[in-house]
Short mmCIF file of C-alpha atoms in Angstrom, two decimals:
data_model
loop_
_atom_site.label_atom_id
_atom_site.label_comp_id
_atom_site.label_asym_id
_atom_site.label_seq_id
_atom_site.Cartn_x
_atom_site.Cartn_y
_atom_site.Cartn_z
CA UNK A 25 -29.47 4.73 -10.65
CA UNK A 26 -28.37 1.25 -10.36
CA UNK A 27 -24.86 0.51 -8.58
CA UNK A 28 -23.00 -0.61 -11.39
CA UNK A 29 -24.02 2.74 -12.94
CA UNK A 30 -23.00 4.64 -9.99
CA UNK A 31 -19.32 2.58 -9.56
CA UNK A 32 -19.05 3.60 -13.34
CA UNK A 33 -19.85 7.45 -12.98
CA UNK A 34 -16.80 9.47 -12.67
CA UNK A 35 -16.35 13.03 -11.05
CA UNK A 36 -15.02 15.43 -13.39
CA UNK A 37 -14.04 18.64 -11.56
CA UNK A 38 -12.62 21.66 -13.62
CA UNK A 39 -8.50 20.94 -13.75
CA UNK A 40 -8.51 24.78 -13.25
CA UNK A 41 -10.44 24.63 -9.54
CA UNK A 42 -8.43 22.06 -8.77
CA UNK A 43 -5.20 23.90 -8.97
CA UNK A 44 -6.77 27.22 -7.36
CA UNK A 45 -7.66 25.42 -4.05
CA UNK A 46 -3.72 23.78 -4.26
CA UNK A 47 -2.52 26.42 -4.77
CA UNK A 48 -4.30 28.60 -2.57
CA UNK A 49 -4.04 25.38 0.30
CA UNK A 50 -0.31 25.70 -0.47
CA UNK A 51 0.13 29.41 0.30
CA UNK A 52 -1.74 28.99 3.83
CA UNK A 53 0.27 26.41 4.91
CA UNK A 54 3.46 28.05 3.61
CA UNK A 55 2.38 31.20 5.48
CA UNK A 56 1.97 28.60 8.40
CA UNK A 57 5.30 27.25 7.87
CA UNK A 58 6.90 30.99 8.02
CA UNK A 59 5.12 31.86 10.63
CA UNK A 60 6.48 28.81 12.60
CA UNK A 61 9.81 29.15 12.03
CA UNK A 62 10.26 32.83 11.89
CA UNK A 63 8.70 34.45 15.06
CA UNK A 64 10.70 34.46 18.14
CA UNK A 65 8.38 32.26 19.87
CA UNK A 66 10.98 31.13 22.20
CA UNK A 67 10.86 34.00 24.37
CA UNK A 68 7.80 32.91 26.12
CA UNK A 69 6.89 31.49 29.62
CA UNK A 70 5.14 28.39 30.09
CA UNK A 71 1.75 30.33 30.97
CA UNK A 72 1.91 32.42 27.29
CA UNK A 73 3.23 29.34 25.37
CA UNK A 74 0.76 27.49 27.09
CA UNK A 75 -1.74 30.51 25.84
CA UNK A 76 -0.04 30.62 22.39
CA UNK A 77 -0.31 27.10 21.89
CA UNK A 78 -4.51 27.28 23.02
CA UNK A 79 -5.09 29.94 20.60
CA UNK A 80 -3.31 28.11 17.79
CA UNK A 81 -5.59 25.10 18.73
CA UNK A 82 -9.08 27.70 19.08
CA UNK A 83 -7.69 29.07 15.47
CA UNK A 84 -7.92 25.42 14.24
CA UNK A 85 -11.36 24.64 15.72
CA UNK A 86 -12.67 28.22 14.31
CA UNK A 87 -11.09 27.25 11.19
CA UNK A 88 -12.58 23.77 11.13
CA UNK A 89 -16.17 24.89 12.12
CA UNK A 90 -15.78 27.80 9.12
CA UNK A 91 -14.62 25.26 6.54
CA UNK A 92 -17.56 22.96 7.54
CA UNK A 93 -19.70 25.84 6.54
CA UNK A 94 -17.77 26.67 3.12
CA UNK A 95 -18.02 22.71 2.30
CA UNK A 96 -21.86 22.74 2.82
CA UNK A 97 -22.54 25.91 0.54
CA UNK A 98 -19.81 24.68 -1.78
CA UNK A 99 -20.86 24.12 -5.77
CA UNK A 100 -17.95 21.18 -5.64
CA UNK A 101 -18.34 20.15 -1.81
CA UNK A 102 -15.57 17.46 -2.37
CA UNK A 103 -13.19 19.91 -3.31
CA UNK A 104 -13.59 21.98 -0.60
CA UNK A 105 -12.91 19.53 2.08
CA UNK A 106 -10.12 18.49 1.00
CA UNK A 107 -8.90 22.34 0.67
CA UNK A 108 -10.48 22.77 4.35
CA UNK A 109 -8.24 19.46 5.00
CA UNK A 110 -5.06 20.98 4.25
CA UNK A 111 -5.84 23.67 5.82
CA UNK A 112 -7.27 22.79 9.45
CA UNK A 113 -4.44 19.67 9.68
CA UNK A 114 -1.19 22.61 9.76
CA UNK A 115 -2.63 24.67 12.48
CA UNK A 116 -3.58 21.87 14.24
CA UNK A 117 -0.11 19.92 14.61
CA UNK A 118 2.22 23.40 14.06
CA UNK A 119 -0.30 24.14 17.77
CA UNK A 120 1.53 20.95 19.36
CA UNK A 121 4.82 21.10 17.32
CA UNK A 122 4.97 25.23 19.14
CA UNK A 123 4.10 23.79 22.90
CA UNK A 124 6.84 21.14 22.27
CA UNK A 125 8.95 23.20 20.83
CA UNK A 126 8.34 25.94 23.94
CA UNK A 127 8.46 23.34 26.50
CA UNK A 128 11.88 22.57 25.52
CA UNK A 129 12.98 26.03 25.14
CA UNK A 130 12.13 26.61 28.70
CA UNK A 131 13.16 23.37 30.06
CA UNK A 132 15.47 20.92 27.91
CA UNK A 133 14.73 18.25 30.06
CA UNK A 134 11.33 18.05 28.80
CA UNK A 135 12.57 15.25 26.28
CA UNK A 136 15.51 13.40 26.31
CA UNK A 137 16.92 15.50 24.09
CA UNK A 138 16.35 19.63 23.90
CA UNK A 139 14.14 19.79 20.57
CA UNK A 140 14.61 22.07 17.99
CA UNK A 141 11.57 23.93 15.60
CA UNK A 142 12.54 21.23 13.19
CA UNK A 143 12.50 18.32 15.73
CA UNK A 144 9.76 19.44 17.72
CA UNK A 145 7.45 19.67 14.34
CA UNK A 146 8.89 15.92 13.24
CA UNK A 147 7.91 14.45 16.65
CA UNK A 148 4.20 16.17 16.41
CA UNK A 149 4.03 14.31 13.39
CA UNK A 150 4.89 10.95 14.47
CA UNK A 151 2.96 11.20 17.23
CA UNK A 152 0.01 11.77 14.99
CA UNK A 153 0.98 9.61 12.47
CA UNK A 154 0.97 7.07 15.47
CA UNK A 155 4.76 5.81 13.80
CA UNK A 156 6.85 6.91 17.56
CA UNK A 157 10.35 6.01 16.65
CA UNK A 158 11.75 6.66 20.25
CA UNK A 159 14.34 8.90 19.10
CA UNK A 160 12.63 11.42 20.63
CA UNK A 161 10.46 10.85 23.83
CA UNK A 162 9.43 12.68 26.47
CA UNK A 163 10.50 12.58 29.63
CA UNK A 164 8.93 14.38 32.49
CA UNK A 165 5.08 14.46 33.44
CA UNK A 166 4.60 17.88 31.94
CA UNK A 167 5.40 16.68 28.65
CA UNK A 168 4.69 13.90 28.71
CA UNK A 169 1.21 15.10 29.70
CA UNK A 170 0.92 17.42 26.58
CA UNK A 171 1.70 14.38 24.96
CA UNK A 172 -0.85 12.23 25.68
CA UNK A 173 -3.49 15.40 25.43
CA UNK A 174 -2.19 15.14 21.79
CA UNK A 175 -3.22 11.60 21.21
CA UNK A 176 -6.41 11.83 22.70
CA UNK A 177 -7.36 15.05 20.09
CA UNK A 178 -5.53 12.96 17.75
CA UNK A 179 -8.29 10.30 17.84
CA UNK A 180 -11.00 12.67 18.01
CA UNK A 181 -9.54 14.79 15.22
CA UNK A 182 -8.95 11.95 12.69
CA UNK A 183 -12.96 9.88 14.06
CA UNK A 184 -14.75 12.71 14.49
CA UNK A 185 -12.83 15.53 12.30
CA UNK A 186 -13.33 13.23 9.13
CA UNK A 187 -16.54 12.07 9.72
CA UNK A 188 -18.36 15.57 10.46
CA UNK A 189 -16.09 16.72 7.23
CA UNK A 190 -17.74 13.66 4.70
CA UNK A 191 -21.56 14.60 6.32
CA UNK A 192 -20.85 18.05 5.05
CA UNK A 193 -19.84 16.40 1.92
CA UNK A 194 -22.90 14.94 2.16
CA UNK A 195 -25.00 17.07 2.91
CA UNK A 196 -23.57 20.01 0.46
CA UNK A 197 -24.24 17.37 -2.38
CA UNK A 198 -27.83 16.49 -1.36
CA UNK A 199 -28.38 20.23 -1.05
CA UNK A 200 -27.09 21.07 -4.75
CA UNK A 201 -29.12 17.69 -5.75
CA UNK A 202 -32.26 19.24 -4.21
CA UNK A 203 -31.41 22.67 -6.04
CA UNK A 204 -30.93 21.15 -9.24
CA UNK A 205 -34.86 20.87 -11.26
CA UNK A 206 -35.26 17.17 -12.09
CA UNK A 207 -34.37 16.96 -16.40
CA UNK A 208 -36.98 17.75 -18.50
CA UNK A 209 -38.51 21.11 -16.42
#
């Protein structure tokens, strides 16, 4: 297949699959979402939120490594990372949104101003969106601390996390290719 034939060949997945993984990528992150603002996290200590906020991250990780798997045996391996995307991304910053949000709760002068569930989730999100609009900052070495912990996984998450997500790609597409009997057997 020559390049110009390859730039001109055009994915068609089924409309239908397409809105099943929305929809069902929708539904997990809404259950996220309810979670996250509807449990009384802020009755916790700084050792359990500290625990709460590791097991959120180990949930993402155990999440990532199961999608990774899904996307490999996947018949449409495209589709699936980008379902394992919006998946995996959620647990991952509601984790760090939850630890701000805890670290405030038990000591507002975490940040230079005490954060809400709302606030604490928009500052998670410009911090990984790398956008920082000062409004809110931290402002002791605790949080600031989980802060920079944050942009370190950021980096590794968005360098690493993508790239190990497009080899699986990859590699689920070479191993339907291989599958598939060349035309004419």
């Amino acid at each position: 297949m020559t390049a110009s034939s390859r730039a001109n060949t055009k994915i068609e997945w089924p409309k239908r699959l397409l809105v099943l993984t929305s929809l069902r990528s929708l539904a997990t992150v809404v259950v996220y979402l309810v979670a996250y603002f509807a449990l009384p996290w802020k009755s916790f200590d700084d050792w359990a939120g500290l625990a709460i906020v590791v097991a959120f991250l180990g949930v993402a990780l155990l999440t990532a490594v199961w999608q990774i798997g899904q996307i490999m045996r996947s018949a449409t391996p495209a589709v699936k990372a980008i379902e394992a995307l919006a998946i995996i991304a959620p647990i991952y910053l509601l984790a760090f949104s939850l630890g701000y949000y805890m670290l405030s709760v038990n000591d507002p002068a975490q940040f230079n101003e005490p954060l809400s569930r709302m606030s604490s989730l928009y500052f998670t999100i410009s911090v990984f969106a790398t956008v920082g609009f000062g409004d809110i900052t931290a402002s002791v070495d605790v949080s600031r601390a989980v802060v920079t912990v944050q942009m370190v996984l950021n980096l590794i998450v968005v360098g690493v996390g993508i790239k190990i997500i497009l080899a699986a790609v990859k590699w689920g597409r070479d191993l339907k290719k291989s599958q598939t009997p060349p035309p004419g057997e």
